[in-house]
Structures are given as C-alpha cells and as structure tokens.
Amino acid sequence: MVSEFSYSPTPEILDWLALGRLGDRFNRSIRLWVLLQYFYGKPNYLAAELPKYFTYIDFREYFFSPQHPLSDRLTTEQIKTDCRDKNCICKKSVKELVKTAIFPQSIEEWEQKITDKIGGEVIKIQQRPFATVHRTIRDDLKYLAKLGWLKKSEAGEYCCQQQKNWPQPPVVETERWDISELSSTQTWQLLKILESVSFVQPNLELVVESLWEKITQQQSIPNYNNQPQRRIFIHLDYILSDENQDRVDNYQQQIEDLWHQSLGGVIKFKYWIASSEKQVEIIVYPVCLHYARRAKYLTAFARRPGLPGPIRCGW
C-alpha cells in the first residue's frame, strides 16, 4: 500500500508545481497535478501497479487508453483525431479533471481564484491538457523528477518516491504589503512604476491592486483627484500552439538553469540560413529572452557559418 497524494488543485499548489509561473504553465501544472494523482492517489495507485523501475513506455500503457495512438511522429491534432476512446484521459478537459477534487467549491469559484492568482489572465477550462504529443508527457515526467516527485536513473528509468521523500509545499501565508514607511509621493511613484512593468510578470498585478486599495484610502496622495483613470490595459497572448508553447517553456527553463550556474554556458541547436537555403548546427551564447509579436524569442551571440559577427536567433 502506498501513501495517498491528497493535495487539491488550489491556486497555491498549482503555482508551486509551476515554480511560481502558473500564468505561463497552467496546462503543465494541471498535468503535473493529475500525474501525481495517478502515481500516488486513489483509486489509481500507479506506484503499486508499475514496475519498481519503469520507463515512459511502461507508464503510457497504464495511463492512456488502449486506443490512444502511440506514435511519436503524430501531431497534436492527429492524436486528437485518432484516439477514438471518449474515456481516454486525452479527451478530458481541465474542468472534468478538477471538478471532483475541488468539491464543494464550484468550478466558477475555482476558476476565479486561479484568475486572481495569475493577475486577471483568462484561463481556458475547456481545453484538454493531455491532448498533446508524447514528447510533452515525457518532459512532464522529467519535470516531476526534477521537482523530486520521481527518481530518475542514469539509464532513464523512473522510480516512485516514498511519502517521506515527497517535496513539501510552502506554507501559505497571507501577503501584506506595508507601505506605511513610504511617503505619499513615494507610494504613488512606486505604483506607476509597477503598473508599467506588471505585464511581464502577472503576479505583480496582485501588488498593484494592493497598492491601489491602500492609496485610495489615503487623503494625501499628490494631485490624486487630478490623476487620470486607468485606461491602458495590456493582455499577453501567444501565437504558438499549446504543444509548441510547452516546448518553449521547457527551453526557457533549461536556459534559466544555465544562467544560474556560476560558469554560464552555451547551447547548440539547428539554424536555418535563408540565403543559402540550408540547415546547420550552430553554437550560441544565450544573452536574454524577450517577448515580441505574441511569442518569446532568444537573443544570443554566435558566428554565422562562414561569416564574422554576431547573429540574432529565435525559436
């Protein structure tokens, strides 16, 4: 008998699984929570059903319907079409996956709490997180191993953890933003600065709202009554498919891990040279990530094959 995973899909737990980036990784966070339910929760207990050391192939035989396509070459749309079993987990929406676990809370209440957590960004509870390619689910298992929920051997096999070794969620505390030590002018200036950059980090929106609540109760805000109402709102959207967005998130996490290493590092990938119409392998030094035209891009330094000088590459 294995110990039971009993965490509900609260905004705090999902954000914890997303490493504080729930707005960018909502689908992945839902998948991770569901996978943990299957590994350690009732009634599945995959930890007891799977071999002690298992591969992704072992896992998918238990996890997906027998009618779920197994080819790694299929696209997301092909998988959605080719799986004929309406009870397969790839057919279940976010709403269907969480509705029992959040009872007696309604799905609307849960959705609103998630939206508040990520700064007002709209989530799509009708989308199907597991209607994706096998590579994405493989990466989810790697992610669980990185978080400490699974152990991964050098041979690429996984092993379930005993409950005493499970990662522990952070203690949820009510956040309080104390601006009593700031002058009225400083408070107002801080608010305007945060408003201008909150679109790059949705969680900052919570700070902005807290500041707005506090300053509207103060009587000494400079020229408060003459300040214009908020009329500029920014909503970030992505042009990439859910599948490609998950891949981009994986790349971003790997690059961020690289930046956190004291010695840094370089990365290698395939690059298409339009002028010669050929694909080559290129090694670059990653400099920064930026968001433009509804997608994330990597700015890096390298040398174009055969030519000197820096090159700007993107995913």
PDB file of C-alpha atoms in Angstrom:
ATOM      1  CA  MET A   1       0.000   0.000   0.000  1.00  0.00           C
ATOM      2  CA  VAL A   2       1.331   3.433  -0.926  1.00  0.00           C
ATOM      3  CA  SER A   3       0.634   6.711   0.806  1.00  0.00           C
ATOM      4  CA  GLU A   4      -2.051   8.894  -0.697  1.00  0.00           C
ATOM      5  CA  PHE A   5      -1.451  12.141  -2.538  1.00  0.00           C
ATOM      6  CA  SER A   6      -4.172  14.396  -1.149  1.00  0.00           C
ATOM      7  CA  TYR A   7      -3.327  17.910  -2.347  1.00  0.00           C
ATOM      8  CA  SER A   8      -6.211  19.704  -4.038  1.00  0.00           C
ATOM      9  CA  PRO A   9      -5.580  21.758  -7.211  1.00  0.00           C
ATOM     10  CA  THR A  10      -5.630  25.068  -5.355  1.00  0.00           C
ATOM     11  CA  PRO A  11      -4.019  28.132  -6.945  1.00  0.00           C
ATOM     12  CA  GLU A  12      -1.170  27.843  -4.433  1.00  0.00           C
ATOM     13  CA  ILE A  13      -0.460  24.159  -5.161  1.00  0.00           C
ATOM     14  CA  LEU A  14      -0.647  24.652  -8.933  1.00  0.00           C
ATOM     15  CA  ASP A  15       1.631  27.689  -8.738  1.00  0.00           C
ATOM     16  CA  TRP A  16       4.056  25.679  -6.607  1.00  0.00           C
ATOM     17  CA  LEU A  17       4.155  22.911  -9.232  1.00  0.00           C
ATOM     18  CA  ALA A  18       4.704  25.589 -11.897  1.00  0.00           C
ATOM     19  CA  LEU A  19       7.649  27.016  -9.917  1.00  0.00           C
ATOM     20  CA  GLY A  20       5.850  30.325  -9.480  1.00  0.00           C
ATOM     21  CA  ARG A  21       4.905  30.695 -13.152  1.00  0.00           C
ATOM     22  CA  LEU A  22       1.323  29.464 -13.217  1.00  0.00           C
ATOM     23  CA  GLY A  23       0.309  32.055 -15.796  1.00  0.00           C
ATOM     24  CA  ASP A  24       2.788  30.637 -18.324  1.00  0.00           C
ATOM     25  CA  ARG A  25       2.491  26.984 -17.324  1.00  0.00           C
ATOM     26  CA  PHE A  26      -1.164  26.466 -16.474  1.00  0.00           C
ATOM     27  CA  ASN A  27      -1.618  23.411 -18.731  1.00  0.00           C
ATOM     28  CA  ARG A  28       1.582  21.808 -17.486  1.00  0.00           C
ATOM     29  CA  SER A  29       0.683  22.484 -13.866  1.00  0.00           C
ATOM     30  CA  ILE A  30      -2.688  20.761 -14.336  1.00  0.00           C
ATOM     31  CA  ARG A  31      -0.977  17.788 -15.987  1.00  0.00           C
ATOM     32  CA  LEU A  32       1.566  17.517 -13.163  1.00  0.00           C
ATOM     33  CA  TRP A  33      -1.180  17.570 -10.546  1.00  0.00           C
ATOM     34  CA  VAL A  34      -3.123  14.860 -12.426  1.00  0.00           C
ATOM     35  CA  LEU A  35       0.014  12.743 -12.859  1.00  0.00           C
ATOM     36  CA  LEU A  36       0.686  12.917  -9.118  1.00  0.00           C
ATOM     37  CA  GLN A  37      -2.910  11.839  -8.510  1.00  0.00           C
ATOM     38  CA  TYR A  38      -2.280   8.824 -10.737  1.00  0.00           C
ATOM     39  CA  PHE A  39       1.070   7.941  -9.201  1.00  0.00           C
ATOM     40  CA  TYR A  40       0.156   8.384  -5.549  1.00  0.00           C
ATOM     41  CA  GLY A  41      -3.587   8.987  -5.185  1.00  0.00           C
ATOM     42  CA  LYS A  42      -6.788   6.970  -5.098  1.00  0.00           C
ATOM     43  CA  PRO A  43      -8.054   4.995  -6.941  1.00  0.00           C
ATOM     44  CA  ASN A  44      -5.130   4.664  -9.359  1.00  0.00           C
ATOM     45  CA  TYR A  45      -2.023   3.954  -7.275  1.00  0.00           C
ATOM     46  CA  LEU A  46       0.218   3.584 -10.314  1.00  0.00           C
ATOM     47  CA  ALA A  47       3.147   3.425  -7.909  1.00  0.00           C
ATOM     48  CA  ALA A  48       1.853  -0.007  -6.886  1.00  0.00           C
ATOM     49  CA  GLU A  49       0.967  -1.132 -10.426  1.00  0.00           C
ATOM     50  CA  LEU A  50       4.101  -0.112 -12.299  1.00  0.00           C
ATOM     51  CA  PRO A  51       7.427  -1.957 -12.106  1.00  0.00           C
ATOM     52  CA  LYS A  52       9.730  -0.557  -9.433  1.00  0.00           C
ATOM     53  CA  TYR A  53      11.852   0.938 -12.214  1.00  0.00           C
ATOM     54  CA  PHE A  54       9.743   1.935 -15.181  1.00  0.00           C
ATOM     55  CA  THR A  55      10.135   3.739 -18.490  1.00  0.00           C
ATOM     56  CA  TYR A  56       7.789   6.119 -20.242  1.00  0.00           C
ATOM     57  CA  ILE A  57       6.612   3.204 -22.402  1.00  0.00           C
ATOM     58  CA  ASP A  58       5.635   1.283 -19.242  1.00  0.00           C
ATOM     59  CA  PHE A  59       3.843   4.322 -17.894  1.00  0.00           C
ATOM     60  CA  ARG A  60       1.823   5.170 -21.000  1.00  0.00           C
ATOM     61  CA  GLU A  61       0.385   1.630 -21.176  1.00  0.00           C
ATOM     62  CA  TYR A  62      -1.261   2.199 -17.791  1.00  0.00           C
ATOM     63  CA  PHE A  63      -2.057   5.883 -18.222  1.00  0.00           C
ATOM     64  CA  PHE A  64      -3.668   6.133 -21.661  1.00  0.00           C
ATOM     65  CA  SER A  65      -6.494   4.148 -23.223  1.00  0.00           C
ATOM     66  CA  PRO A  66      -5.502   1.132 -25.381  1.00  0.00           C
ATOM     67  CA  GLN A  67      -6.958   3.106 -28.297  1.00  0.00           C
ATOM     68  CA  HIS A  68      -4.654   6.067 -27.720  1.00  0.00           C
ATOM     69  CA  PRO A  69      -2.126   6.396 -30.598  1.00  0.00           C
ATOM     70  CA  LEU A  70       1.448   5.547 -29.616  1.00  0.00           C
ATOM     71  CA  SER A  71       3.494   7.009 -32.466  1.00  0.00           C
ATOM     72  CA  ASP A  72       5.915   9.805 -31.599  1.00  0.00           C
ATOM     73  CA  ARG A  73       5.549  11.199 -35.110  1.00  0.00           C
ATOM     74  CA  LEU A  74       1.921  12.245 -34.758  1.00  0.00           C
ATOM     75  CA  THR A  75       0.990  15.878 -34.222  1.00  0.00           C
ATOM     76  CA  THR A  76      -1.369  17.077 -31.518  1.00  0.00           C
ATOM     77  CA  GLU A  77      -4.229  17.370 -33.997  1.00  0.00           C
ATOM     78  CA  GLN A  78      -3.634  13.827 -35.273  1.00  0.00           C
ATOM     79  CA  ILE A  79      -3.673  12.454 -31.730  1.00  0.00           C
ATOM     80  CA  LYS A  80      -6.938  14.261 -31.005  1.00  0.00           C
ATOM     81  CA  THR A  81      -8.486  12.744 -34.123  1.00  0.00           C
ATOM     82  CA  ASP A  82      -7.006   9.229 -33.955  1.00  0.00           C
ATOM     83  CA  CYS A  83      -7.901   8.457 -30.334  1.00  0.00           C
ATOM     84  CA  ARG A  84     -11.430   7.024 -30.521  1.00  0.00           C
ATOM     85  CA  ASP A  85     -11.933   6.308 -26.830  1.00  0.00           C
ATOM     86  CA  LYS A  86     -14.067   9.059 -25.306  1.00  0.00           C
ATOM     87  CA  ASN A  87     -12.981   7.898 -21.834  1.00  0.00           C
ATOM     88  CA  CYS A  88      -9.262   8.319 -22.546  1.00  0.00           C
ATOM     89  CA  ILE A  89      -7.645  10.983 -20.399  1.00  0.00           C
ATOM     90  CA  CYS A  90      -6.685  12.900 -23.546  1.00  0.00           C
ATOM     91  CA  LYS A  91     -10.417  13.601 -24.025  1.00  0.00           C
ATOM     92  CA  LYS A  92     -10.882  15.170 -20.592  1.00  0.00           C
ATOM     93  CA  SER A  93     -10.945  18.939 -20.178  1.00  0.00           C
ATOM     94  CA  VAL A  94      -9.440  20.905 -17.304  1.00  0.00           C
ATOM     95  CA  LYS A  95     -12.953  21.251 -15.902  1.00  0.00           C
ATOM     96  CA  GLU A  96     -13.513  17.481 -15.921  1.00  0.00           C
ATOM     97  CA  LEU A  97     -10.107  16.768 -14.389  1.00  0.00           C
ATOM     98  CA  VAL A  98     -10.520  19.031 -11.352  1.00  0.00           C
ATOM     99  CA  LYS A  99     -14.263  19.242 -10.647  1.00  0.00           C
ATOM    100  CA  THR A 100     -14.349  16.336  -8.170  1.00  0.00           C
ATOM    101  CA  ALA A 101     -11.216  17.426  -6.325  1.00  0.00           C
ATOM    102  CA  ILE A 102     -12.449  20.994  -5.735  1.00  0.00           C
ATOM    103  CA  PHE A 103     -15.889  19.995  -4.364  1.00  0.00           C
ATOM    104  CA  PRO A 104     -17.840  21.621  -2.679  1.00  0.00           C
ATOM    105  CA  GLN A 105     -16.319  24.631  -4.407  1.00  0.00           C
ATOM    106  CA  SER A 106     -17.901  25.339  -7.784  1.00  0.00           C
ATOM    107  CA  ILE A 107     -15.841  25.347 -10.959  1.00  0.00           C
ATOM    108  CA  GLU A 108     -16.652  29.051 -11.393  1.00  0.00           C
ATOM    109  CA  GLU A 109     -15.282  29.882  -7.935  1.00  0.00           C
ATOM    110  CA  TRP A 110     -12.149  27.829  -8.576  1.00  0.00           C
ATOM    111  CA  GLU A 111     -11.650  29.451 -11.972  1.00  0.00           C
ATOM    112  CA  GLN A 112     -11.946  32.918 -10.434  1.00  0.00           C
ATOM    113  CA  LYS A 113      -9.347  32.097  -7.778  1.00  0.00           C
ATOM    114  CA  ILE A 114      -6.929  30.885 -10.455  1.00  0.00           C
ATOM    115  CA  THR A 115      -7.569  34.036 -12.478  1.00  0.00           C
ATOM    116  CA  ASP A 116      -6.909  36.202  -9.418  1.00  0.00           C
ATOM    117  CA  LYS A 117      -3.704  34.288  -8.705  1.00  0.00           C
ATOM    118  CA  ILE A 118      -2.261  34.971 -12.146  1.00  0.00           C
ATOM    119  CA  GLY A 119      -3.234  38.615 -12.245  1.00  0.00           C
ATOM    120  CA  GLY A 120      -6.517  38.506 -14.148  1.00  0.00           C
ATOM    121  CA  GLU A 121      -5.359  36.415 -17.100  1.00  0.00           C
ATOM    122  CA  VAL A 122      -8.179  34.315 -18.580  1.00  0.00           C
ATOM    123  CA  ILE A 123      -7.745  30.530 -18.373  1.00  0.00           C
ATOM    124  CA  LYS A 124      -9.351  28.002 -20.703  1.00  0.00           C
ATOM    125  CA  ILE A 125     -11.014  25.308 -18.608  1.00  0.00           C
ATOM    126  CA  GLN A 126     -12.457  23.559 -21.676  1.00  0.00           C
ATOM    127  CA  GLN A 127      -9.051  22.783 -23.174  1.00  0.00           C
ATOM    128  CA  ARG A 128      -7.659  19.250 -22.849  1.00  0.00           C
ATOM    129  CA  PRO A 129      -4.175  19.262 -21.276  1.00  0.00           C
ATOM    130  CA  PHE A 130      -3.341  15.648 -22.199  1.00  0.00           C
ATOM    131  CA  ALA A 131      -4.378  16.003 -25.844  1.00  0.00           C
ATOM    132  CA  THR A 132      -0.768  16.556 -26.812  1.00  0.00           C
ATOM    133  CA  VAL A 133       2.222  14.702 -28.226  1.00  0.00           C
ATOM    134  CA  HIS A 134       4.075  12.020 -26.268  1.00  0.00           C
ATOM    135  CA  ARG A 135       7.179  14.167 -26.108  1.00  0.00           C
ATOM    136  CA  THR A 136       5.339  16.673 -23.923  1.00  0.00           C
ATOM    137  CA  ILE A 137       4.243  13.988 -21.437  1.00  0.00           C
ATOM    138  CA  ARG A 138       7.790  12.585 -21.408  1.00  0.00           C
ATOM    139  CA  ASP A 139       9.005  16.045 -20.463  1.00  0.00           C
ATOM    140  CA  ASP A 140       6.395  16.144 -17.687  1.00  0.00           C
ATOM    141  CA  LEU A 141       7.923  13.011 -16.132  1.00  0.00           C
ATOM    142  CA  LYS A 142      11.370  14.615 -16.353  1.00  0.00           C
ATOM    143  CA  TYR A 143       9.922  17.700 -14.692  1.00  0.00           C
ATOM    144  CA  LEU A 144       8.469  15.617 -11.836  1.00  0.00           C
ATOM    145  CA  ALA A 145      11.884  14.025 -11.365  1.00  0.00           C
ATOM    146  CA  LYS A 146      13.468  17.465 -11.241  1.00  0.00           C
ATOM    147  CA  LEU A 147      10.937  18.550  -8.602  1.00  0.00           C
ATOM    148  CA  GLY A 148      11.706  15.428  -6.553  1.00  0.00           C
ATOM    149  CA  TRP A 149       8.420  13.537  -7.005  1.00  0.00           C
ATOM    150  CA  LEU A 150      10.136  10.798  -9.019  1.00  0.00           C
ATOM    151  CA  LYS A 151      13.665   9.426  -9.056  1.00  0.00           C
ATOM    152  CA  LYS A 152      15.393   9.042 -12.404  1.00  0.00           C
ATOM    153  CA  SER A 153      18.283   6.667 -13.008  1.00  0.00           C
ATOM    154  CA  GLU A 154      21.186   7.214 -15.375  1.00  0.00           C
ATOM    155  CA  ALA A 155      19.561   4.651 -17.669  1.00  0.00           C
ATOM    156  CA  GLY A 156      16.499   6.893 -17.978  1.00  0.00           C
ATOM    157  CA  GLU A 157      14.209   4.760 -15.807  1.00  0.00           C
ATOM    158  CA  TYR A 158      11.939   6.247 -13.155  1.00  0.00           C
ATOM    159  CA  CYS A 159      11.107   5.159  -9.635  1.00  0.00           C
ATOM    160  CA  CYS A 160       8.296   6.402  -7.374  1.00  0.00           C
ATOM    161  CA  GLN A 161       9.217   8.112  -4.122  1.00  0.00           C
ATOM    162  CA  GLN A 162       8.138   7.133  -0.625  1.00  0.00           C
ATOM    163  CA  GLN A 163       5.928   9.679   1.084  1.00  0.00           C
ATOM    164  CA  LYS A 164       8.694  10.743   3.475  1.00  0.00           C
ATOM    165  CA  ASN A 165      10.689  11.909   0.440  1.00  0.00           C
ATOM    166  CA  TRP A 166       7.878  13.886  -1.205  1.00  0.00           C
ATOM    167  CA  PRO A 167       8.540  17.605  -1.717  1.00  0.00           C
ATOM    168  CA  GLN A 168       6.689  19.769   0.777  1.00  0.00           C
ATOM    169  CA  PRO A 169       4.613  22.730  -0.437  1.00  0.00           C
ATOM    170  CA  PRO A 170       5.448  26.123   1.011  1.00  0.00           C
ATOM    171  CA  VAL A 171       3.365  27.357   3.917  1.00  0.00           C
ATOM    172  CA  VAL A 172       0.685  29.646   2.532  1.00  0.00           C
ATOM    173  CA  GLU A 173       0.691  32.953   4.331  1.00  0.00           C
ATOM    174  CA  THR A 174      -1.486  35.969   3.717  1.00  0.00           C
ATOM    175  CA  GLU A 175       0.589  38.535   1.898  1.00  0.00           C
ATOM    176  CA  ARG A 176       0.542  42.023   3.344  1.00  0.00           C
ATOM    177  CA  TRP A 177       2.009  44.994   1.599  1.00  0.00           C
ATOM    178  CA  ASP A 178       3.062  47.519   4.227  1.00  0.00           C
ATOM    179  CA  ILE A 179       3.653  50.929   2.680  1.00  0.00           C
ATOM    180  CA  SER A 180       3.349  52.855   5.913  1.00  0.00           C
ATOM    181  CA  GLU A 181       7.043  53.787   5.799  1.00  0.00           C
ATOM    182  CA  LEU A 182       6.713  55.310   2.331  1.00  0.00           C
ATOM    183  CA  SER A 183       5.659  58.883   1.804  1.00  0.00           C
ATOM    184  CA  SER A 184       2.569  59.598  -0.284  1.00  0.00           C
ATOM    185  CA  THR A 185       4.729  60.698  -3.194  1.00  0.00           C
ATOM    186  CA  GLN A 186       6.909  57.572  -2.985  1.00  0.00           C
ATOM    187  CA  THR A 187       3.847  55.330  -2.841  1.00  0.00           C
ATOM    188  CA  TRP A 188       2.360  56.945  -5.922  1.00  0.00           C
ATOM    189  CA  GLN A 189       5.645  56.709  -7.832  1.00  0.00           C
ATOM    190  CA  LEU A 190       6.020  53.032  -6.907  1.00  0.00           C
ATOM    191  CA  LEU A 191       2.513  52.301  -8.145  1.00  0.00           C
ATOM    192  CA  LYS A 192       3.108  53.952 -11.514  1.00  0.00           C
ATOM    193  CA  ILE A 193       6.387  52.050 -11.979  1.00  0.00           C
ATOM    194  CA  LEU A 194       4.824  48.686 -11.152  1.00  0.00           C
ATOM    195  CA  GLU A 195       1.881  49.348 -13.459  1.00  0.00           C
ATOM    196  CA  SER A 196       4.247  49.943 -16.355  1.00  0.00           C
ATOM    197  CA  VAL A 197       6.039  46.599 -15.941  1.00  0.00           C
ATOM    198  CA  SER A 198       3.363  44.309 -14.482  1.00  0.00           C
ATOM    199  CA  PHE A 199       2.532  42.875 -17.915  1.00  0.00           C
ATOM    200  CA  VAL A 200       5.833  40.942 -17.981  1.00  0.00           C
ATOM    201  CA  GLN A 201       5.104  39.241 -14.658  1.00  0.00           C
ATOM    202  CA  PRO A 202       1.392  38.585 -13.990  1.00  0.00           C
ATOM    203  CA  ASN A 203       1.966  38.108 -10.259  1.00  0.00           C
ATOM    204  CA  LEU A 204       2.920  41.791  -9.980  1.00  0.00           C
ATOM    205  CA  GLU A 205      -0.689  42.643 -10.720  1.00  0.00           C
ATOM    206  CA  LEU A 206      -1.543  41.485  -7.192  1.00  0.00           C
ATOM    207  CA  VAL A 207       0.911  44.020  -5.790  1.00  0.00           C
ATOM    208  CA  VAL A 208      -0.547  46.758  -7.982  1.00  0.00           C
ATOM    209  CA  GLU A 209      -4.087  46.007  -6.833  1.00  0.00           C
ATOM    210  CA  SER A 210      -2.968  46.029  -3.207  1.00  0.00           C
ATOM    211  CA  LEU A 211      -1.305  49.416  -3.656  1.00  0.00           C
ATOM    212  CA  TRP A 212      -4.384  50.832  -5.379  1.00  0.00           C
ATOM    213  CA  GLU A 213      -6.560  49.748  -2.449  1.00  0.00           C
ATOM    214  CA  LYS A 214      -4.241  51.406   0.038  1.00  0.00           C
ATOM    215  CA  ILE A 215      -3.652  54.702  -1.720  1.00  0.00           C
ATOM    216  CA  THR A 216      -7.333  55.278  -2.422  1.00  0.00           C
ATOM    217  CA  GLN A 217      -7.851  55.250   1.349  1.00  0.00           C
ATOM    218  CA  GLN A 218      -5.205  57.921   1.859  1.00  0.00           C
ATOM    219  CA  GLN A 219      -6.052  61.595   1.691  1.00  0.00           C
ATOM    220  CA  SER A 220      -2.596  62.977   0.934  1.00  0.00           C
ATOM    221  CA  ILE A 221      -1.791  61.435  -2.450  1.00  0.00           C
ATOM    222  CA  PRO A 222      -0.298  64.262  -4.538  1.00  0.00           C
ATOM    223  CA  ASN A 223      -2.857  65.544  -7.043  1.00  0.00           C
ATOM    224  CA  TYR A 224      -4.810  62.313  -6.621  1.00  0.00           C
ATOM    225  CA  ASN A 225      -8.122  63.804  -7.706  1.00  0.00           C
ATOM    226  CA  ASN A 226      -6.476  65.157 -10.843  1.00  0.00           C
ATOM    227  CA  GLN A 227      -4.885  61.848 -11.810  1.00  0.00           C
ATOM    228  CA  PRO A 228      -6.419  60.257 -14.936  1.00  0.00           C
ATOM    229  CA  GLN A 229      -8.251  56.968 -14.582  1.00  0.00           C
ATOM    230  CA  ARG A 230      -6.521  53.791 -15.693  1.00  0.00           C
ATOM    231  CA  ARG A 231      -7.310  53.440 -19.372  1.00  0.00           C
ATOM    232  CA  ILE A 232      -4.429  51.314 -20.682  1.00  0.00           C
ATOM    233  CA  PHE A 233      -4.663  47.553 -20.196  1.00  0.00           C
ATOM    234  CA  ILE A 234      -2.246  45.029 -21.666  1.00  0.00           C
ATOM    235  CA  HIS A 235      -3.152  41.406 -22.358  1.00  0.00           C
ATOM    236  CA  LEU A 236      -0.412  38.997 -23.410  1.00  0.00           C
ATOM    237  CA  ASP A 237      -1.311  36.264 -25.867  1.00  0.00           C
ATOM    238  CA  TYR A 238       0.780  33.640 -27.643  1.00  0.00           C
ATOM    239  CA  ILE A 239       0.663  32.823 -31.330  1.00  0.00           C
ATOM    240  CA  LEU A 240       2.137  29.368 -30.702  1.00  0.00           C
ATOM    241  CA  SER A 241       0.089  26.212 -30.274  1.00  0.00           C
ATOM    242  CA  ASP A 242      -0.202  24.706 -26.778  1.00  0.00           C
ATOM    243  CA  GLU A 243       2.257  21.989 -27.818  1.00  0.00           C
ATOM    244  CA  ASN A 244       4.897  24.449 -29.021  1.00  0.00           C
ATOM    245  CA  GLN A 245       4.301  26.740 -26.063  1.00  0.00           C
ATOM    246  CA  ASP A 246       5.094  23.834 -23.719  1.00  0.00           C
ATOM    247  CA  ARG A 247       8.310  23.224 -25.658  1.00  0.00           C
ATOM    248  CA  VAL A 248       9.241  26.904 -25.414  1.00  0.00           C
ATOM    249  CA  ASP A 249       8.611  26.812 -21.660  1.00  0.00           C
ATOM    250  CA  ASN A 250      10.921  23.793 -21.414  1.00  0.00           C
ATOM    251  CA  TYR A 251      13.631  25.605 -23.361  1.00  0.00           C
ATOM    252  CA  GLN A 252      13.216  28.699 -21.208  1.00  0.00           C
ATOM    253  CA  GLN A 253      13.559  26.678 -18.003  1.00  0.00           C
ATOM    254  CA  GLN A 254      16.724  25.000 -19.306  1.00  0.00           C
ATOM    255  CA  ILE A 255      18.237  28.354 -20.272  1.00  0.00           C
ATOM    256  CA  GLU A 256      17.336  29.901 -16.907  1.00  0.00           C
ATOM    257  CA  ASP A 257      19.003  26.953 -15.161  1.00  0.00           C
ATOM    258  CA  LEU A 258      22.075  27.563 -17.321  1.00  0.00           C
ATOM    259  CA  TRP A 259      22.159  31.253 -16.363  1.00  0.00           C
ATOM    260  CA  HIS A 260      22.019  30.331 -12.677  1.00  0.00           C
ATOM    261  CA  GLN A 261      25.247  28.353 -12.989  1.00  0.00           C
ATOM    262  CA  SER A 262      28.324  30.321 -11.983  1.00  0.00           C
ATOM    263  CA  LEU A 263      30.209  29.491 -15.184  1.00  0.00           C
ATOM    264  CA  GLY A 264      27.265  30.030 -17.515  1.00  0.00           C
ATOM    265  CA  GLY A 265      27.387  28.059 -20.738  1.00  0.00           C
ATOM    266  CA  VAL A 266      26.481  27.811 -24.405  1.00  0.00           C
ATOM    267  CA  ILE A 267      23.732  25.982 -26.272  1.00  0.00           C
ATOM    268  CA  LYS A 268      23.625  24.232 -29.635  1.00  0.00           C
ATOM    269  CA  PHE A 269      20.665  23.976 -31.977  1.00  0.00           C
ATOM    270  CA  LYS A 270      19.796  23.752 -35.666  1.00  0.00           C
ATOM    271  CA  TYR A 271      19.517  27.042 -37.548  1.00  0.00           C
ATOM    272  CA  TRP A 272      18.022  27.710 -40.979  1.00  0.00           C
ATOM    273  CA  ILE A 273      20.070  30.002 -43.254  1.00  0.00           C
ATOM    274  CA  ALA A 274      17.592  31.563 -45.655  1.00  0.00           C
ATOM    275  CA  SER A 275      20.214  32.939 -48.066  1.00  0.00           C
ATOM    276  CA  SER A 276      21.706  29.512 -48.771  1.00  0.00           C
ATOM    277  CA  GLU A 277      18.532  27.533 -48.005  1.00  0.00           C
ATOM    278  CA  LYS A 278      20.233  25.034 -45.748  1.00  0.00           C
ATOM    279  CA  GLN A 279      20.123  23.966 -42.123  1.00  0.00           C
ATOM    280  CA  VAL A 280      23.251  23.957 -39.969  1.00  0.00           C
ATOM    281  CA  GLU A 281      24.119  23.318 -36.342  1.00  0.00           C
ATOM    282  CA  ILE A 282      25.109  26.465 -34.502  1.00  0.00           C
ATOM    283  CA  ILE A 283      26.560  27.106 -31.039  1.00  0.00           C
ATOM    284  CA  VAL A 284      25.476  30.336 -29.350  1.00  0.00           C
ATOM    285  CA  TYR A 285      25.874  32.205 -26.094  1.00  0.00           C
ATOM    286  CA  PRO A 286      22.355  32.985 -24.773  1.00  0.00           C
ATOM    287  CA  VAL A 287      22.019  36.614 -23.673  1.00  0.00           C
ATOM    288  CA  CYS A 288      18.367  37.274 -22.854  1.00  0.00           C
ATOM    289  CA  LEU A 289      14.756  36.364 -23.579  1.00  0.00           C
ATOM    290  CA  HIS A 290      12.177  38.827 -24.822  1.00  0.00           C
ATOM    291  CA  TYR A 291       8.520  38.844 -25.806  1.00  0.00           C
ATOM    292  CA  ALA A 292       7.509  40.253 -29.196  1.00  0.00           C
ATOM    293  CA  ARG A 293       4.763  39.635 -31.739  1.00  0.00           C
ATOM    294  CA  ARG A 294       2.926  37.172 -29.491  1.00  0.00           C
ATOM    295  CA  ALA A 295       5.881  34.840 -28.898  1.00  0.00           C
ATOM    296  CA  LYS A 296       9.055  34.514 -26.829  1.00  0.00           C
ATOM    297  CA  TYR A 297      12.426  34.904 -28.516  1.00  0.00           C
ATOM    298  CA  LEU A 298      16.022  34.243 -27.551  1.00  0.00           C
ATOM    299  CA  THR A 299      18.712  36.815 -28.243  1.00  0.00           C
ATOM    300  CA  ALA A 300      22.135  35.197 -28.479  1.00  0.00           C
ATOM    301  CA  PHE A 301      25.642  35.828 -29.803  1.00  0.00           C
ATOM    302  CA  ALA A 302      27.272  33.477 -32.271  1.00  0.00           C
ATOM    303  CA  ARG A 303      29.137  33.487 -35.529  1.00  0.00           C
ATOM    304  CA  ARG A 304      27.254  32.812 -38.719  1.00  0.00           C
ATOM    305  CA  PRO A 305      28.918  29.872 -40.507  1.00  0.00           C
ATOM    306  CA  GLY A 306      31.493  31.337 -42.880  1.00  0.00           C
ATOM    307  CA  LEU A 307      30.872  34.953 -41.840  1.00  0.00           C
ATOM    308  CA  PRO A 308      32.116  37.042 -38.888  1.00  0.00           C
ATOM    309  CA  GLY A 309      29.909  38.999 -36.500  1.00  0.00           C
ATOM    310  CA  PRO A 310      27.046  38.445 -34.050  1.00  0.00           C
ATOM    311  CA  ILE A 311      23.773  36.828 -35.052  1.00  0.00           C
ATOM    312  CA  ARG A 312      20.298  37.149 -33.581  1.00  0.00           C
ATOM    313  CA  CYS A 313      18.468  33.846 -33.306  1.00  0.00           C
ATOM    314  CA  GLY A 314      14.947  32.999 -32.240  1.00  0.00           C
ATOM    315  CA  TRP A 315      12.853  29.937 -31.544  1.00  0.00           C
TER     316      TRP A 315
END
